[in-house]
Coordinates of C-alpha atoms and ligand atoms in Angstrom, one line a residue:
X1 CA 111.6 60.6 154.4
X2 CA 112.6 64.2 153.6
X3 CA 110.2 66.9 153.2
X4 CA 107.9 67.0 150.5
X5 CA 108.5 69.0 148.1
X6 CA 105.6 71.2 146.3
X7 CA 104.9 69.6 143.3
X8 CA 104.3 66.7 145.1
X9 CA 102.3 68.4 147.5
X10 CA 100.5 70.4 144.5
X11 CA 99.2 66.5 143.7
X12 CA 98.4 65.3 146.4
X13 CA 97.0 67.8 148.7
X14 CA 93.4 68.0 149.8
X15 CA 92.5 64.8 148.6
X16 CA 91.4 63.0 151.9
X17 CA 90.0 59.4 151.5
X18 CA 86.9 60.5 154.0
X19 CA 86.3 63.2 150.6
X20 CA 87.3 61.0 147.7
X21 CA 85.7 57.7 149.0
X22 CA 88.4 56.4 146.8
X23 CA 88.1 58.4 143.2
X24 CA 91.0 60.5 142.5
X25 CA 89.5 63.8 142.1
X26 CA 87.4 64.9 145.0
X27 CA 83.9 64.9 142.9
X28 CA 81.4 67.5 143.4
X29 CA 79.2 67.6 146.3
X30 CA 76.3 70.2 145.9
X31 CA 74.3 71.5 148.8
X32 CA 72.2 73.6 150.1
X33 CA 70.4 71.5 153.0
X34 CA 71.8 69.4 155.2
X35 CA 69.8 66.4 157.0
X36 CA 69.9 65.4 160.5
X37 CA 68.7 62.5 162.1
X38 CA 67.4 64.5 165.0
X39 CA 66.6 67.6 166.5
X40 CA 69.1 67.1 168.9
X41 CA 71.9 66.1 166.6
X42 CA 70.5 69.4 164.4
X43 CA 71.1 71.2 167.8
X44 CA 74.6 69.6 168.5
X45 CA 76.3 70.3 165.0
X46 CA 75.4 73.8 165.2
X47 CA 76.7 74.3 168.8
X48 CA 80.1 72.8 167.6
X49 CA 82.3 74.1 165.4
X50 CA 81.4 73.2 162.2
X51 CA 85.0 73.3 160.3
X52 CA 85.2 70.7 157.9
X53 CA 81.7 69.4 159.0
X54 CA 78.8 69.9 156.9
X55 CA 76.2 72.1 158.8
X56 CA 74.9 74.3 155.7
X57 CA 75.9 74.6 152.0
X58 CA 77.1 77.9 152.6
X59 CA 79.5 76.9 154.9
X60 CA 80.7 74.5 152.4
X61 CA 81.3 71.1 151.8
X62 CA 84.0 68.8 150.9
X63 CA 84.5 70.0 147.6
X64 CA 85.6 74.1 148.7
X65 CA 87.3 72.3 151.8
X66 CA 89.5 69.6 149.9
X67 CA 90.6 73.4 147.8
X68 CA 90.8 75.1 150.6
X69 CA 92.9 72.9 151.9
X70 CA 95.4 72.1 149.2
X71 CA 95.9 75.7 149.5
X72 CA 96.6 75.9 153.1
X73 CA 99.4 73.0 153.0
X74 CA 101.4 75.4 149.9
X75 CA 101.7 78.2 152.7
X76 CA 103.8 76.4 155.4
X77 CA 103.0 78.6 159.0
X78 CA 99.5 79.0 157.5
X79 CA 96.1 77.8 159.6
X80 CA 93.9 77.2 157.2
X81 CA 92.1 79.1 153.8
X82 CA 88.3 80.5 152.9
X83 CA 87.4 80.9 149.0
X84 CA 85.2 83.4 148.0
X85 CA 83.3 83.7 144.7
X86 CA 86.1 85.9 142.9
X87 CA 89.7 87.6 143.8
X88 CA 87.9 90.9 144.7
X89 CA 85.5 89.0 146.9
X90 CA 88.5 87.5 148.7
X91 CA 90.0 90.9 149.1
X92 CA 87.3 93.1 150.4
X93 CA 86.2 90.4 153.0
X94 CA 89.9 89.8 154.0
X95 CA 89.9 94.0 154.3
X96 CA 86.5 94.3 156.0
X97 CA 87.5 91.0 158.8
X98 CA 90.3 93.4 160.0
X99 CA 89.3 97.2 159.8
X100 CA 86.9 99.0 161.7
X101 CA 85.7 103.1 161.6
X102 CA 88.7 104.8 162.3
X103 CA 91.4 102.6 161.3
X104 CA 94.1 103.9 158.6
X105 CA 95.1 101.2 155.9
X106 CA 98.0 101.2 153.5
X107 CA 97.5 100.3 150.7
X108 CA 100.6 100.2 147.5
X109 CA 100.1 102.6 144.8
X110 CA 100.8 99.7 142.7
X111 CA 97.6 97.8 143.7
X112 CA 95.0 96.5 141.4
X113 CA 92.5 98.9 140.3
X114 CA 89.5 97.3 141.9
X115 CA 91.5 97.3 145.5
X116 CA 92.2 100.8 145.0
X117 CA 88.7 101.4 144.5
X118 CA 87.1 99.5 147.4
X119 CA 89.7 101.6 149.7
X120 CA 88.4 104.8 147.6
X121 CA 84.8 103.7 147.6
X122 CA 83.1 101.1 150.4
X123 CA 85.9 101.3 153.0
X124 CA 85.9 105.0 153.2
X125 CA 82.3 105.2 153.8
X126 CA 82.6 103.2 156.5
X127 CA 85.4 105.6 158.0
X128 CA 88.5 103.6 157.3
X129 CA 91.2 106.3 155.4
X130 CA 93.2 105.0 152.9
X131 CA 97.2 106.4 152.7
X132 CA 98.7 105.3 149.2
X133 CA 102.9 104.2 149.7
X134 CA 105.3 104.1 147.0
X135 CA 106.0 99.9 146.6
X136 CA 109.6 100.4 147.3
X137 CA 109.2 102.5 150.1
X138 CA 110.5 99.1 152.4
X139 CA 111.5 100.2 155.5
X140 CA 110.6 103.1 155.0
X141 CA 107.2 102.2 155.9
X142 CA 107.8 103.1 159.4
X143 CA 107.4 106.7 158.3
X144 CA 103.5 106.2 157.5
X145 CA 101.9 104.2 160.5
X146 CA 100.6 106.2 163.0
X147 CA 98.3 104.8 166.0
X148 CA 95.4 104.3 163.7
X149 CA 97.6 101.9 160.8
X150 CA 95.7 98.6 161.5
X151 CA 96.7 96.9 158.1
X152 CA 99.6 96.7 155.4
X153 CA 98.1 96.0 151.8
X154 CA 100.6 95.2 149.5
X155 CA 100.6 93.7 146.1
X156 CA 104.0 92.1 144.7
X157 CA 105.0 92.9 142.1
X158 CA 102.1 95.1 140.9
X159 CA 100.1 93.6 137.8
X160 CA 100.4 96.4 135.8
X161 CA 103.9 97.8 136.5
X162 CA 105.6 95.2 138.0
X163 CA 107.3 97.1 141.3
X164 CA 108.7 94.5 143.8
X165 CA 108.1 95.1 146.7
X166 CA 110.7 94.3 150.3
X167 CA 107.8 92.3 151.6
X168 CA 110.4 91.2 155.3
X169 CA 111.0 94.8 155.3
X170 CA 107.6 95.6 155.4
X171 CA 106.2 92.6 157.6
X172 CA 108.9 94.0 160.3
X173 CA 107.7 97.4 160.7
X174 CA 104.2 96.0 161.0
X175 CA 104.9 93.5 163.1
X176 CA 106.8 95.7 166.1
X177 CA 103.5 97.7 165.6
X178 CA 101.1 95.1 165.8
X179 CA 99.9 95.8 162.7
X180 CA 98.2 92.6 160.0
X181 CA 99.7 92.6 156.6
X182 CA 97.8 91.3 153.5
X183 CA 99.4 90.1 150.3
X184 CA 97.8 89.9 147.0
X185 CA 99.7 87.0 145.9
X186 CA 97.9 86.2 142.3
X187 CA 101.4 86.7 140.8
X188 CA 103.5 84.3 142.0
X189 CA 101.4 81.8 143.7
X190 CA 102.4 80.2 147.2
X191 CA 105.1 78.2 144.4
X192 CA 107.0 80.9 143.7
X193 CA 106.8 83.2 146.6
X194 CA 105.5 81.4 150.0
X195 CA 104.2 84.1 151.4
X196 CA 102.6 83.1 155.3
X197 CA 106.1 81.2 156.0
X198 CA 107.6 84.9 155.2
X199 CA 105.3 86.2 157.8
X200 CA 102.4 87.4 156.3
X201 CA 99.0 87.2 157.8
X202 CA 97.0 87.3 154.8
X203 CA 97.9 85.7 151.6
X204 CA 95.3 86.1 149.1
X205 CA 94.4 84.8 145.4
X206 CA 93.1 85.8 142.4
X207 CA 92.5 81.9 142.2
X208 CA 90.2 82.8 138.2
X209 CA 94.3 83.3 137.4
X210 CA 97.1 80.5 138.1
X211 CA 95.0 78.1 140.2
X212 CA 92.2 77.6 138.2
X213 CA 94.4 78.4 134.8
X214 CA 91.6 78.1 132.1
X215 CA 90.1 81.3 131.8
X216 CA 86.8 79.8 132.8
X217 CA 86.2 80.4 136.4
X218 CA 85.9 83.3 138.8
X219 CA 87.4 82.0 142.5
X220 CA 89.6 83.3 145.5
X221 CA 91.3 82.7 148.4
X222 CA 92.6 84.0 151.8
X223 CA 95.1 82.0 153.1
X224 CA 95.6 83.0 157.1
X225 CA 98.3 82.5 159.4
X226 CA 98.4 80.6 162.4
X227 CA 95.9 83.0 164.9
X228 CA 94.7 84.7 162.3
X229 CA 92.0 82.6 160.9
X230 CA 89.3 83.4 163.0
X231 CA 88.3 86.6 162.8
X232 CA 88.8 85.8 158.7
X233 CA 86.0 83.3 159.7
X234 CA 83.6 85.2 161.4
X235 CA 83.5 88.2 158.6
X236 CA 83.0 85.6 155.9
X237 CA 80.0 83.9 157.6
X238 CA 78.6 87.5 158.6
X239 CA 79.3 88.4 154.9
X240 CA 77.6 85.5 153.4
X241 CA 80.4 84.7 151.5
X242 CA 80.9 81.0 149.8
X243 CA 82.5 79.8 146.5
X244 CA 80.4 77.6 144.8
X245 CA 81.3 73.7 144.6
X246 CA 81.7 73.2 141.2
X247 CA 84.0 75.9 140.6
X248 CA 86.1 74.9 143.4
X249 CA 86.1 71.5 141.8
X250 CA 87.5 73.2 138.6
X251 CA 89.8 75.3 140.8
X252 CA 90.9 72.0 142.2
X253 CA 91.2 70.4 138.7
X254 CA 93.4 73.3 137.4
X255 CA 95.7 73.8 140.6
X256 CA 96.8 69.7 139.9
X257 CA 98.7 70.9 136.9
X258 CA 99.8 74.2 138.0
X259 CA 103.4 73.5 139.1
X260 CA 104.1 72.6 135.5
X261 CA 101.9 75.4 133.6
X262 CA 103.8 78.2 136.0
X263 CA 107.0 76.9 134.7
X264 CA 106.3 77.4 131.1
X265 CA 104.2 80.6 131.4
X266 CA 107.7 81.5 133.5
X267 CA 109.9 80.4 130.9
X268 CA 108.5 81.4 128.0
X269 CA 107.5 84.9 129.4
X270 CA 111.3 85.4 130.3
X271 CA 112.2 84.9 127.0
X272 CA 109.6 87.0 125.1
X273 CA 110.6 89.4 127.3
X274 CA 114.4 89.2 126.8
X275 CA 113.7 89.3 123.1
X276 CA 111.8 92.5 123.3
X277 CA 114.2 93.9 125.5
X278 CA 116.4 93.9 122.1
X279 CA 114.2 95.6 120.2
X280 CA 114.5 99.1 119.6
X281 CA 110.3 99.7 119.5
X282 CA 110.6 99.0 122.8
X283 CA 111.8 101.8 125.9
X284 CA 111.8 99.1 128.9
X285 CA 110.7 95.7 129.5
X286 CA 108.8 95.5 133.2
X287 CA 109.5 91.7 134.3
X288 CA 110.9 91.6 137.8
X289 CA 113.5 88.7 136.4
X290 CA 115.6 91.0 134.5
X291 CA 118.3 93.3 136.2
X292 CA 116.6 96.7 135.4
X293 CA 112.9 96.0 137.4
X294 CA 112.7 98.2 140.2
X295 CA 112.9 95.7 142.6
X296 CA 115.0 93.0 140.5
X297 CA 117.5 92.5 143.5
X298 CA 114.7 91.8 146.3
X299 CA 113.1 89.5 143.6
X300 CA 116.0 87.2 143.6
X301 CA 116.6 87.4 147.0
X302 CA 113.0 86.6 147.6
X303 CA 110.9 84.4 145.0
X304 CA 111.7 80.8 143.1
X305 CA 111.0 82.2 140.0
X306 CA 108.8 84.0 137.3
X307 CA 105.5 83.6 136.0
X308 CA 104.5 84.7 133.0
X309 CA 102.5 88.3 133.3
X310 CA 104.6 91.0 132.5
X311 CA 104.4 94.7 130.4
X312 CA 106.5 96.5 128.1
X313 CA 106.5 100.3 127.4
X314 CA 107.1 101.7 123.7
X315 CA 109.5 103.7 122.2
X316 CA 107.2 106.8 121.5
X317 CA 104.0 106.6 120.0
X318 CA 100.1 107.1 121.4
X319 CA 97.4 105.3 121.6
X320 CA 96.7 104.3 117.9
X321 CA 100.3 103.2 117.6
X322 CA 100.0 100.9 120.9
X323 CA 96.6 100.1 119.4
X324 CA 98.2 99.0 115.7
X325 CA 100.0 96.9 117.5
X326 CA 97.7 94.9 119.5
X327 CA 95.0 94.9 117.5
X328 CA 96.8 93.2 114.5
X329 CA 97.9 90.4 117.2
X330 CA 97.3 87.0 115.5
X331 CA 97.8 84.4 118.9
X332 CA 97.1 86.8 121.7
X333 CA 93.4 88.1 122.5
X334 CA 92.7 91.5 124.0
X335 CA 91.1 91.0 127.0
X336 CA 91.3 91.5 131.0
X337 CA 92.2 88.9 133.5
X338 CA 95.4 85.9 132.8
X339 CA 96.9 83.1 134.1
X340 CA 95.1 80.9 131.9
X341 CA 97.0 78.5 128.9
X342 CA 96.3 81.4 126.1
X343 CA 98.2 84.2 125.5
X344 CA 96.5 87.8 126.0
X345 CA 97.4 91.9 125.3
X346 CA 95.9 94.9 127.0
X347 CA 96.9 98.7 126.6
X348 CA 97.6 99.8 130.4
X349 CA 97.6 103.4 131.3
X350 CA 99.2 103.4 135.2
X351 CA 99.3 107.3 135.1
X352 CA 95.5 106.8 135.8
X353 CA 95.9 104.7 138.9
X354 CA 98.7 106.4 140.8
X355 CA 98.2 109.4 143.7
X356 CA 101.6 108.6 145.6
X357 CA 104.0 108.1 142.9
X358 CA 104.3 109.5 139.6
X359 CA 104.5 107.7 136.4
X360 CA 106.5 108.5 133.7
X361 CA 107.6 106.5 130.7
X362 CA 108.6 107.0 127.1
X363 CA 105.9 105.7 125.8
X364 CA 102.5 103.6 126.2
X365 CA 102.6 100.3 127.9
X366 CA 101.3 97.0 126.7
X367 CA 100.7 94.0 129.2
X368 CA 101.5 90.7 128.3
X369 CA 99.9 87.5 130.0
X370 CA 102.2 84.9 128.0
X371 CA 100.2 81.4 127.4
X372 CA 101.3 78.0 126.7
X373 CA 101.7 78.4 122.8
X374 CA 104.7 78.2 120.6
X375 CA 106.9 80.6 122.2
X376 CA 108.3 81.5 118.6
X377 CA 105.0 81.9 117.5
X378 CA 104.5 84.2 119.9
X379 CA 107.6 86.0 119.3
X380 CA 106.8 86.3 115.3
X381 CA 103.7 87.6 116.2
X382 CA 104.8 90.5 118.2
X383 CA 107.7 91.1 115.5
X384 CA 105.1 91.9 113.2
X385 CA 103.0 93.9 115.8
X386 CA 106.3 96.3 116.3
X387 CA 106.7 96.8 113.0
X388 CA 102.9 98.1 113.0
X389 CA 103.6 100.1 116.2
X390 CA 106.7 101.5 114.1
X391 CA 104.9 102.6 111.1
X392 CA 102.1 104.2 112.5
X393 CA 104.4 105.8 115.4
X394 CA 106.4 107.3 111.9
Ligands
PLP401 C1 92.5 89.6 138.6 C2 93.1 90.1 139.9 C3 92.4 90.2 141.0 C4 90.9 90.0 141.1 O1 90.5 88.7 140.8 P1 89.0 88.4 140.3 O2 88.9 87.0 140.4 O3 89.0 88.9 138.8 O4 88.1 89.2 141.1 C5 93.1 90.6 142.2 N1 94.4 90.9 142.1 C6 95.1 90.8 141.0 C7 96.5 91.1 141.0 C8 94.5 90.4 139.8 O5 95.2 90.3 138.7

């Protein structure tokens, strides 16, 4: 038989008899204790390695593992994946397994906000120094590491401005240095962009986005490479970190139907967006599908395809033009976080979040999550939102 392909794998993975006992969807296993027959057994279980055994509830059970799993087998060349109560958990403990006092990290100017701030807040009180890189700097990464570079944060393309970056550029340099690289890979999921099999140590997930795709759970992931699990392992435990097992058994639920959901938040996005590329409200559309995204040619060299975040910037206009628009909005809500099946609009101000690269754009940019509506609904609605933006712009 040939190869499976993913959204085959999407279905089935992670869903081991020994787990189901036969139902279809692993069911949820809450624990805190576990019981032993013995003191010796007691003695034996926590001598051995406890991987996919239950030992303690914070160590998991079948429900985070059967995720956790599923996860691993969509990153071929990966080892195996931890989940962590939110993306930001997933993140910092991914950050804090590999650097020590001393180390340098780089991290993208095009990173989330909250990633930026860890590296600006709890990692450089604990002595680790932080050098921002433009997201298309590629190769020219070389230039930064010194001695002390122990990791490579990037982010691809950036959530707010959409940058991609030349991630087997970058994973070169670092790897004739000896240096881990970490990928926030919320984005595109391991369906559109496997990221371990492009030789990435550290794939990680905003999993409240795609996986869990219903707006109704915080979750995350680090997916590791092969030899880089362990030491993921051992912060995680010394961290205390755990994802509880009912929302991995909703993140399970929601990652079933994923394959399908990415492909019409993808196709529907791309089409919004080539309709407001058309418009003249609108300076620039930032979707890394179409030919003008800094970084458009390494995106089709590099992913299968688009999902459905992407931003726009105005023709003109401030902030209570931008704001006319949005708040009018009749089928998207203003509010952080995406991924899940409704539609959403934020104002986004990168000028705030950037210290290596400049931005500078015609006008304020909006961020669309595109949901699983009507796509001409969707498209009336921000017709009438431009012509709000228009008339208070004059
Ligand atoms: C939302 C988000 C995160 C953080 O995830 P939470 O689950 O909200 O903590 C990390 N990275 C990106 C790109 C995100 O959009």
């Amino acid at each position: 038989m040939s190869e499976k392909k993913d959204a085959t794998r999407i279905v089935q993975a992670g869903r081991r008899d020994e787990w189901t006992q036969g139902v279809v969807n692993p069911p949820v296993w809450r624990a805190s204790t576990i019981l032993y027959d013995s003191v010796a057994e007691l003695r034996a279980r926590g001598a051995a390695d406890t991987h996919h055994k239950l030992f303690y509830g914070r160590r998991g059970t079948p429900t985070q593992w059967s995720l956790a799993d599923a996860l691993t087998e969509l990153e071929p060349g990966a080892e195996a994946t931890l989940l962590y109560p939110s993306g930001v958990a997933a993140i910092a403990s991914a950050l804090l397994a590999i650097l020590e006092p001393g180390d340098q990290l780089l991290l993208t100017d095009s990173a989330y906000d909250p990633t930026r701030n860890l590296a600006n807040g709890l990692l450089k009180r604990f002595g680790i120094t932080t050098t921002f890189y433009d997201p298309l700097i590629g190769a020219g990464i070389a230039e930064l590491c010194t001695e002390r570079t122990k990791a490579i944060f990037m982010e691809s393309p950036g959530s707010l401005t959409f940058e991609v970056q030349d991630i087997p550029a970058i994973v070169a340099v670092a790897k004739a240095r000896g240096i881990t690289t970490l990928l926030d890979n919320t984005w595109a999921t391991p369906l559109l962009l496997p990221a371990i099999g492009m030789g990435v140590d550290y794939s990680i997930l905003a999993c409240t986005k795609y996986i869990v795709g219903h707006s109704d759970v915080m979750l995350g992931s680090v997916t590791a490479a092969e030899g880089q699990y362990q030491r993921l392992r051992a912060a995680t435990y010394q961290l205390g970190q755990t994802a509880s097992p009912d929302d991995a058994w909703l993140g399970a639920r929601g990652l079933r139907t994923m394959a399908v959901r990415l492909d019409q938040h993808g196709r529907s996005a791309l089409k919004i967006a080539e309709w407001l590329e058309d418009r003249p409200e609108v300076a620039r559309v930032l979707h890394p599908a179409l030919p003008d995204c800094p970084g458009h040619m390494i995106f089709a060299r590099d992913f299968r395809g688009a999902s459905g975040l992407f931003s726009f910037v105005l023709n003109g206009g401030g902030e209570a033009a931008r704001a006319a628009l949005i708040d009018g909005l009749a089928h998207f809500g203003i509010g952080y976080s995406w991924g899940g099946f409704e539609s959403l609009a934020i104002p986004v101000d990168p000028q705030l979040h950037r210290t290596a690269t400049k931005w500078e754009a015609e006008g304020p940019v909006v961020r669309l999550q595109i949901g699983l509506e009507d796509c001409d609904d969707l498209i009336a609605d921000l017709e009438a939102g431009l012509a709000r933006f228009a008339e208070v712009r004059g």
